Amino acid sequence: ALRRGSARRSTAVIPYFGYARQDRKSGPRTPISAKLVANLITEAGADRVLTMDLHAGQIQGFFGPRVPVDNLEAAQVGVEYFGNLDPPLQNPVVVSPDAGGVYRAKKFGEALHKRIGTEPGVAMIIKQRQKAGEIARMDLVGSVEGCDAIIVDDMIDSAGTLCKAAENIKKYGARKVYAFASHGLFSGPADKRIRNSCMEKVLVVNT
């Protein structure tokens, strides 16, 4: 509509980028829907895209050279919140719930270090899935014993993975478990799962 109305320039602000999890071909005949969404937005005539905490950074390249993408980060909101906790965090450690989120967790830890002056540790959960949405086993890489752990992820959907990760972190000796995510989908049984979990608080921004 903007293009047909002769707008000089249009910017699409998309805080939550739909289909972002379908960013690669995970099996035969599966769609790369994130690329399709990028094509639709490009063909519709957007000149620039602003989004927040994409599930995978490479989605920015799906738009091609004509449409620049700004992938903003919500981490600062979480850092400010956890930096102002009363009582303050003790022996903080930032935990990534999967291997793909380690870079995100590391950056969050660096920002938290600047905010509170204490350098947090970084740990990672390794998941083995039985099938989509069902996890067979979780292992922890790193130490959380006697620490206040913050699970950092890009989104919370049904919260199954999050709650199971929190449970495992507690088993490994964490003092308290918190969670921070950019996108709070909270679909299906998420609310009930979080209420019955061992987590102290779950923090999301309003994308």
PDB file of C-alpha atoms in Angstrom:
ATOM      1  CA  ALA A   1       0.000   0.000   0.000  1.00  0.00           C
ATOM      2  CA  LEU A   2       2.845   2.410   0.815  1.00  0.00           C
ATOM      3  CA  ARG A   3       4.658   1.638  -2.436  1.00  0.00           C
ATOM      4  CA  ARG A   4       1.488   2.138  -4.490  1.00  0.00           C
ATOM      5  CA  GLY A   5       0.897   5.350  -2.556  1.00  0.00           C
ATOM      6  CA  SER A   6       4.278   6.598  -3.876  1.00  0.00           C
ATOM      7  CA  ALA A   7       6.057   6.627  -0.500  1.00  0.00           C
ATOM      8  CA  ARG A   8       9.656   7.762  -0.922  1.00  0.00           C
ATOM      9  CA  ARG A   9      10.858   5.171   1.579  1.00  0.00           C
ATOM     10  CA  SER A  10       9.285   2.529   3.841  1.00  0.00           C
ATOM     11  CA  THR A  11      10.772   0.772   6.864  1.00  0.00           C
ATOM     12  CA  ALA A  12       9.242  -2.410   8.274  1.00  0.00           C
ATOM     13  CA  VAL A  13       9.577  -2.620  12.073  1.00  0.00           C
ATOM     14  CA  ILE A  14       9.054  -6.269  13.039  1.00  0.00           C
ATOM     15  CA  PRO A  15       9.862  -6.868  16.732  1.00  0.00           C
ATOM     16  CA  TYR A  16       9.046 -10.599  16.486  1.00  0.00           C
ATOM     17  CA  PHE A  17      10.019 -12.141  13.148  1.00  0.00           C
ATOM     18  CA  GLY A  18       7.571 -14.971  12.428  1.00  0.00           C
ATOM     19  CA  TYR A  19       8.870 -18.338  11.165  1.00  0.00           C
ATOM     20  CA  ALA A  20      12.410 -17.415  12.281  1.00  0.00           C
ATOM     21  CA  ARG A  21      12.985 -20.945  13.614  1.00  0.00           C
ATOM     22  CA  GLN A  22      12.592 -22.377  10.116  1.00  0.00           C
ATOM     23  CA  ASP A  23      15.890 -20.896   8.958  1.00  0.00           C
ATOM     24  CA  ARG A  24      17.467 -24.019   7.409  1.00  0.00           C
ATOM     25  CA  LYS A  25      16.541 -27.315   5.784  1.00  0.00           C
ATOM     26  CA  SER A  26      16.507 -29.692   8.752  1.00  0.00           C
ATOM     27  CA  GLY A  27      15.269 -32.697   6.749  1.00  0.00           C
ATOM     28  CA  PRO A  28      14.095 -33.744   3.283  1.00  0.00           C
ATOM     29  CA  ARG A  29      11.240 -31.663   1.832  1.00  0.00           C
ATOM     30  CA  THR A  30      11.115 -29.228   4.745  1.00  0.00           C
ATOM     31  CA  PRO A  31      10.575 -25.531   3.972  1.00  0.00           C
ATOM     32  CA  ILE A  32      12.916 -22.680   4.811  1.00  0.00           C
ATOM     33  CA  SER A  33       9.995 -20.459   5.769  1.00  0.00           C
ATOM     34  CA  ALA A  34      12.143 -17.616   7.139  1.00  0.00           C
ATOM     35  CA  LYS A  35      13.471 -17.106   3.609  1.00  0.00           C
ATOM     36  CA  LEU A  36       9.921 -17.061   2.203  1.00  0.00           C
ATOM     37  CA  VAL A  37       8.907 -14.350   4.720  1.00  0.00           C
ATOM     38  CA  ALA A  38      12.022 -12.334   3.758  1.00  0.00           C
ATOM     39  CA  ASN A  39      11.085 -12.674   0.060  1.00  0.00           C
ATOM     40  CA  LEU A  40       7.499 -11.508   0.723  1.00  0.00           C
ATOM     41  CA  ILE A  41       8.659  -8.408   2.624  1.00  0.00           C
ATOM     42  CA  THR A  42      11.262  -7.602  -0.045  1.00  0.00           C
ATOM     43  CA  GLU A  43       8.800  -8.024  -2.931  1.00  0.00           C
ATOM     44  CA  ALA A  44       6.166  -5.955  -1.106  1.00  0.00           C
ATOM     45  CA  GLY A  45       8.615  -3.050  -1.296  1.00  0.00           C
ATOM     46  CA  ALA A  46      10.188  -2.524   2.133  1.00  0.00           C
ATOM     47  CA  ASP A  47      13.405  -0.481   1.928  1.00  0.00           C
ATOM     48  CA  ARG A  48      14.714  -1.414   5.377  1.00  0.00           C
ATOM     49  CA  VAL A  49      13.809  -3.886   8.135  1.00  0.00           C
ATOM     50  CA  LEU A  50      14.189  -3.432  11.885  1.00  0.00           C
ATOM     51  CA  THR A  51      13.759  -6.536  14.008  1.00  0.00           C
ATOM     52  CA  MET A  52      14.877  -7.847  17.383  1.00  0.00           C
ATOM     53  CA  ASP A  53      16.906 -10.903  18.426  1.00  0.00           C
ATOM     54  CA  LEU A  54      16.452 -13.093  15.386  1.00  0.00           C
ATOM     55  CA  HIS A  55      16.562 -16.810  16.138  1.00  0.00           C
ATOM     56  CA  ALA A  56      19.537 -17.036  13.774  1.00  0.00           C
ATOM     57  CA  GLY A  57      21.640 -14.080  12.628  1.00  0.00           C
ATOM     58  CA  GLN A  58      21.945 -15.412   9.065  1.00  0.00           C
ATOM     59  CA  ILE A  59      18.295 -14.479   8.431  1.00  0.00           C
ATOM     60  CA  GLN A  60      19.581 -10.935   7.858  1.00  0.00           C
ATOM     61  CA  GLY A  61      21.206 -12.263   4.682  1.00  0.00           C
ATOM     62  CA  PHE A  62      17.898 -13.663   3.400  1.00  0.00           C
ATOM     63  CA  PHE A  63      16.831 -10.156   2.361  1.00  0.00           C
ATOM     64  CA  GLY A  64      19.664  -9.744  -0.136  1.00  0.00           C
ATOM     65  CA  PRO A  65      21.747  -6.620  -0.752  1.00  0.00           C
ATOM     66  CA  ARG A  66      18.848  -4.227  -1.469  1.00  0.00           C
ATOM     67  CA  VAL A  67      17.168  -4.369   1.960  1.00  0.00           C
ATOM     68  CA  PRO A  68      19.426  -3.727   4.971  1.00  0.00           C
ATOM     69  CA  VAL A  69      18.352  -5.391   8.232  1.00  0.00           C
ATOM     70  CA  ASP A  70      18.987  -4.046  11.750  1.00  0.00           C
ATOM     71  CA  ASN A  71      18.821  -6.864  14.292  1.00  0.00           C
ATOM     72  CA  LEU A  72      18.421  -5.088  17.648  1.00  0.00           C
ATOM     73  CA  GLU A  73      19.275  -6.795  20.952  1.00  0.00           C
ATOM     74  CA  ALA A  74      17.058  -6.871  24.041  1.00  0.00           C
ATOM     75  CA  ALA A  75      19.881  -8.035  26.312  1.00  0.00           C
ATOM     76  CA  GLN A  76      20.359  -4.570  27.852  1.00  0.00           C
ATOM     77  CA  VAL A  77      16.853  -4.730  29.330  1.00  0.00           C
ATOM     78  CA  GLY A  78      17.722  -8.010  31.059  1.00  0.00           C
ATOM     79  CA  VAL A  79      21.121  -6.758  32.175  1.00  0.00           C
ATOM     80  CA  GLU A  80      19.551  -3.683  33.820  1.00  0.00           C
ATOM     81  CA  TYR A  81      16.947  -5.829  35.561  1.00  0.00           C
ATOM     82  CA  PHE A  82      19.397  -8.384  36.942  1.00  0.00           C
ATOM     83  CA  GLY A  83      21.877  -5.624  37.804  1.00  0.00           C
ATOM     84  CA  ASN A  84      19.233  -4.039  40.074  1.00  0.00           C
ATOM     85  CA  LEU A  85      18.114  -7.241  41.813  1.00  0.00           C
ATOM     86  CA  ASP A  86      17.701  -6.976  45.570  1.00  0.00           C
ATOM     87  CA  PRO A  87      19.338  -8.992  47.088  1.00  0.00           C
ATOM     88  CA  PRO A  88      22.001  -8.932  44.352  1.00  0.00           C
ATOM     89  CA  LEU A  89      23.094 -11.962  42.359  1.00  0.00           C
ATOM     90  CA  GLN A  90      25.609 -14.265  44.029  1.00  0.00           C
ATOM     91  CA  ASN A  91      28.255 -16.003  41.878  1.00  0.00           C
ATOM     92  CA  PRO A  92      26.264 -15.344  38.677  1.00  0.00           C
ATOM     93  CA  VAL A  93      26.497 -17.734  35.741  1.00  0.00           C
ATOM     94  CA  VAL A  94      24.796 -17.270  32.361  1.00  0.00           C
ATOM     95  CA  VAL A  95      23.466 -20.494  30.839  1.00  0.00           C
ATOM     96  CA  SER A  96      22.647 -21.130  27.191  1.00  0.00           C
ATOM     97  CA  PRO A  97      19.862 -23.737  26.770  1.00  0.00           C
ATOM     98  CA  ASP A  98      21.497 -25.028  23.564  1.00  0.00           C
ATOM     99  CA  ALA A  99      24.772 -24.914  21.606  1.00  0.00           C
ATOM    100  CA  GLY A 100      23.381 -22.353  19.139  1.00  0.00           C
ATOM    101  CA  GLY A 101      22.791 -19.775  21.885  1.00  0.00           C
ATOM    102  CA  VAL A 102      26.298 -19.778  23.416  1.00  0.00           C
ATOM    103  CA  TYR A 103      27.310 -16.560  21.639  1.00  0.00           C
ATOM    104  CA  ARG A 104      24.119 -14.852  22.908  1.00  0.00           C
ATOM    105  CA  ALA A 105      24.824 -16.031  26.475  1.00  0.00           C
ATOM    106  CA  LYS A 106      28.457 -14.904  26.249  1.00  0.00           C
ATOM    107  CA  LYS A 107      27.435 -11.407  25.113  1.00  0.00           C
ATOM    108  CA  PHE A 108      24.838 -11.210  27.890  1.00  0.00           C
ATOM    109  CA  GLY A 109      27.535 -12.209  30.390  1.00  0.00           C
ATOM    110  CA  GLU A 110      29.906  -9.513  29.113  1.00  0.00           C
ATOM    111  CA  ALA A 111      27.204  -6.824  29.416  1.00  0.00           C
ATOM    112  CA  LEU A 112      26.313  -8.049  32.917  1.00  0.00           C
ATOM    113  CA  HIS A 113      29.993  -7.895  33.900  1.00  0.00           C
ATOM    114  CA  LYS A 114      30.086  -4.191  32.932  1.00  0.00           C
ATOM    115  CA  ARG A 115      26.876  -3.559  34.897  1.00  0.00           C
ATOM    116  CA  ILE A 116      27.663  -5.349  38.183  1.00  0.00           C
ATOM    117  CA  GLY A 117      31.469  -5.522  38.133  1.00  0.00           C
ATOM    118  CA  THR A 118      31.515  -9.287  38.723  1.00  0.00           C
ATOM    119  CA  GLU A 119      32.403 -11.500  35.781  1.00  0.00           C
ATOM    120  CA  PRO A 120      29.749 -14.208  35.433  1.00  0.00           C
ATOM    121  CA  GLY A 121      30.574 -17.722  34.326  1.00  0.00           C
ATOM    122  CA  VAL A 122      29.116 -19.205  31.149  1.00  0.00           C
ATOM    123  CA  ALA A 123      27.579 -22.684  30.895  1.00  0.00           C
ATOM    124  CA  MET A 124      25.676 -24.575  28.222  1.00  0.00           C
ATOM    125  CA  ILE A 125      22.995 -27.255  28.086  1.00  0.00           C
ATOM    126  CA  ILE A 126      23.393 -30.008  25.485  1.00  0.00           C
ATOM    127  CA  LYS A 127      20.009 -31.399  24.412  1.00  0.00           C
ATOM    128  CA  GLN A 128      19.276 -34.726  22.794  1.00  0.00           C
ATOM    129  CA  ARG A 129      15.808 -34.720  21.246  1.00  0.00           C
ATOM    130  CA  GLN A 130      13.652 -37.819  20.866  1.00  0.00           C
ATOM    131  CA  LYS A 131      11.379 -35.991  18.407  1.00  0.00           C
ATOM    132  CA  ALA A 132      10.181 -32.410  17.822  1.00  0.00           C
ATOM    133  CA  GLY A 133       9.157 -30.875  21.148  1.00  0.00           C
ATOM    134  CA  GLU A 134      10.327 -33.891  23.162  1.00  0.00           C
ATOM    135  CA  ILE A 135      13.754 -34.011  24.832  1.00  0.00           C
ATOM    136  CA  ALA A 136      15.300 -37.354  25.777  1.00  0.00           C
ATOM    137  CA  ARG A 137      18.316 -36.090  27.732  1.00  0.00           C
ATOM    138  CA  MET A 138      20.107 -32.939  28.878  1.00  0.00           C
ATOM    139  CA  ASP A 139      23.749 -32.534  29.907  1.00  0.00           C
ATOM    140  CA  LEU A 140      25.471 -29.467  31.352  1.00  0.00           C
ATOM    141  CA  VAL A 141      28.814 -28.130  30.160  1.00  0.00           C
ATOM    142  CA  GLY A 142      30.294 -25.796  32.785  1.00  0.00           C
ATOM    143  CA  SER A 143      29.712 -25.343  36.509  1.00  0.00           C
ATOM    144  CA  VAL A 144      26.676 -23.860  38.280  1.00  0.00           C
ATOM    145  CA  GLU A 145      27.237 -25.207  41.785  1.00  0.00           C
ATOM    146  CA  GLY A 146      26.401 -22.592  44.437  1.00  0.00           C
ATOM    147  CA  CYS A 147      25.647 -20.022  41.706  1.00  0.00           C
ATOM    148  CA  ASP A 148      22.708 -17.864  40.682  1.00  0.00           C
ATOM    149  CA  ALA A 149      22.036 -19.063  37.134  1.00  0.00           C
ATOM    150  CA  ILE A 150      20.361 -17.009  34.403  1.00  0.00           C
ATOM    151  CA  ILE A 151      19.090 -19.003  31.412  1.00  0.00           C
ATOM    152  CA  VAL A 152      19.287 -16.688  28.383  1.00  0.00           C
ATOM    153  CA  ASP A 153      17.344 -17.545  25.211  1.00  0.00           C
ATOM    154  CA  ASP A 154      15.769 -15.741  22.267  1.00  0.00           C
ATOM    155  CA  MET A 155      12.224 -17.031  22.902  1.00  0.00           C
ATOM    156  CA  ILE A 156      10.036 -19.030  25.257  1.00  0.00           C
ATOM    157  CA  ASP A 157       7.371 -20.998  23.399  1.00  0.00           C
ATOM    158  CA  SER A 158       5.718 -23.838  25.346  1.00  0.00           C
ATOM    159  CA  ALA A 159       8.435 -23.528  28.065  1.00  0.00           C
ATOM    160  CA  GLY A 160       9.065 -27.302  28.108  1.00  0.00           C
ATOM    161  CA  THR A 161      12.763 -26.980  27.287  1.00  0.00           C
ATOM    162  CA  LEU A 162      13.177 -24.018  29.635  1.00  0.00           C
ATOM    163  CA  CYS A 163      11.620 -25.752  32.648  1.00  0.00           C
ATOM    164  CA  LYS A 164      13.539 -28.967  32.046  1.00  0.00           C
ATOM    165  CA  ALA A 165      16.775 -26.985  31.701  1.00  0.00           C
ATOM    166  CA  ALA A 166      16.039 -25.151  34.983  1.00  0.00           C
ATOM    167  CA  GLU A 167      15.373 -28.475  36.702  1.00  0.00           C
ATOM    168  CA  ASN A 168      18.706 -29.863  35.473  1.00  0.00           C
ATOM    169  CA  ILE A 169      20.583 -26.720  36.520  1.00  0.00           C
ATOM    170  CA  LYS A 170      19.104 -27.065  40.010  1.00  0.00           C
ATOM    171  CA  LYS A 171      20.204 -30.718  40.099  1.00  0.00           C
ATOM    172  CA  TYR A 172      23.740 -29.610  39.291  1.00  0.00           C
ATOM    173  CA  GLY A 173      23.720 -27.470  42.448  1.00  0.00           C
ATOM    174  CA  ALA A 174      22.607 -23.975  41.377  1.00  0.00           C
ATOM    175  CA  ARG A 175      21.449 -21.761  44.257  1.00  0.00           C
ATOM    176  CA  LYS A 176      18.750 -19.920  42.256  1.00  0.00           C
ATOM    177  CA  VAL A 177      17.578 -20.137  38.646  1.00  0.00           C
ATOM    178  CA  TYR A 178      16.265 -17.192  36.605  1.00  0.00           C
ATOM    179  CA  ALA A 179      15.354 -16.930  32.919  1.00  0.00           C
ATOM    180  CA  PHE A 180      15.519 -14.111  30.374  1.00  0.00           C
ATOM    181  CA  ALA A 181      14.168 -14.195  26.813  1.00  0.00           C
ATOM    182  CA  SER A 182      13.379 -11.586  24.187  1.00  0.00           C
ATOM    183  CA  HIS A 183      10.161 -13.146  22.896  1.00  0.00           C
ATOM    184  CA  GLY A 184       7.542 -14.504  25.301  1.00  0.00           C
ATOM    185  CA  LEU A 185       5.198 -16.649  23.196  1.00  0.00           C
ATOM    186  CA  PHE A 186       3.900 -18.684  26.207  1.00  0.00           C
ATOM    187  CA  SER A 187       1.862 -21.056  24.063  1.00  0.00           C
ATOM    188  CA  GLY A 188      -0.159 -24.033  25.323  1.00  0.00           C
ATOM    189  CA  PRO A 189       0.865 -25.190  28.814  1.00  0.00           C
ATOM    190  CA  ALA A 190       3.705 -22.635  29.194  1.00  0.00           C
ATOM    191  CA  ASP A 191       2.049 -20.652  31.998  1.00  0.00           C
ATOM    192  CA  LYS A 192       1.344 -23.755  34.087  1.00  0.00           C
ATOM    193  CA  ARG A 193       4.814 -25.191  33.493  1.00  0.00           C
ATOM    194  CA  ILE A 194       6.526 -21.963  34.575  1.00  0.00           C
ATOM    195  CA  ARG A 195       4.351 -21.625  37.690  1.00  0.00           C
ATOM    196  CA  ASN A 196       5.237 -25.192  38.733  1.00  0.00           C
ATOM    197  CA  SER A 197       8.938 -24.861  37.894  1.00  0.00           C
ATOM    198  CA  CYS A 198      11.907 -24.274  40.206  1.00  0.00           C
ATOM    199  CA  MET A 199      12.660 -20.847  38.670  1.00  0.00           C
ATOM    200  CA  GLU A 200      12.626 -17.696  40.781  1.00  0.00           C
ATOM    201  CA  LYS A 201      11.603 -15.351  37.968  1.00  0.00           C
ATOM    202  CA  VAL A 202      11.074 -15.368  34.212  1.00  0.00           C
ATOM    203  CA  LEU A 203      11.723 -12.085  32.432  1.00  0.00           C
ATOM    204  CA  VAL A 204      10.753 -11.230  28.834  1.00  0.00           C
ATOM    205  CA  VAL A 205      10.460  -8.007  26.869  1.00  0.00           C
ATOM    206  CA  ASN A 206       7.211  -7.003  25.129  1.00  0.00           C
ATOM    207  CA  THR A 207       7.992  -7.885  21.509  1.00  0.00           C
TER     208      THR A 207
END
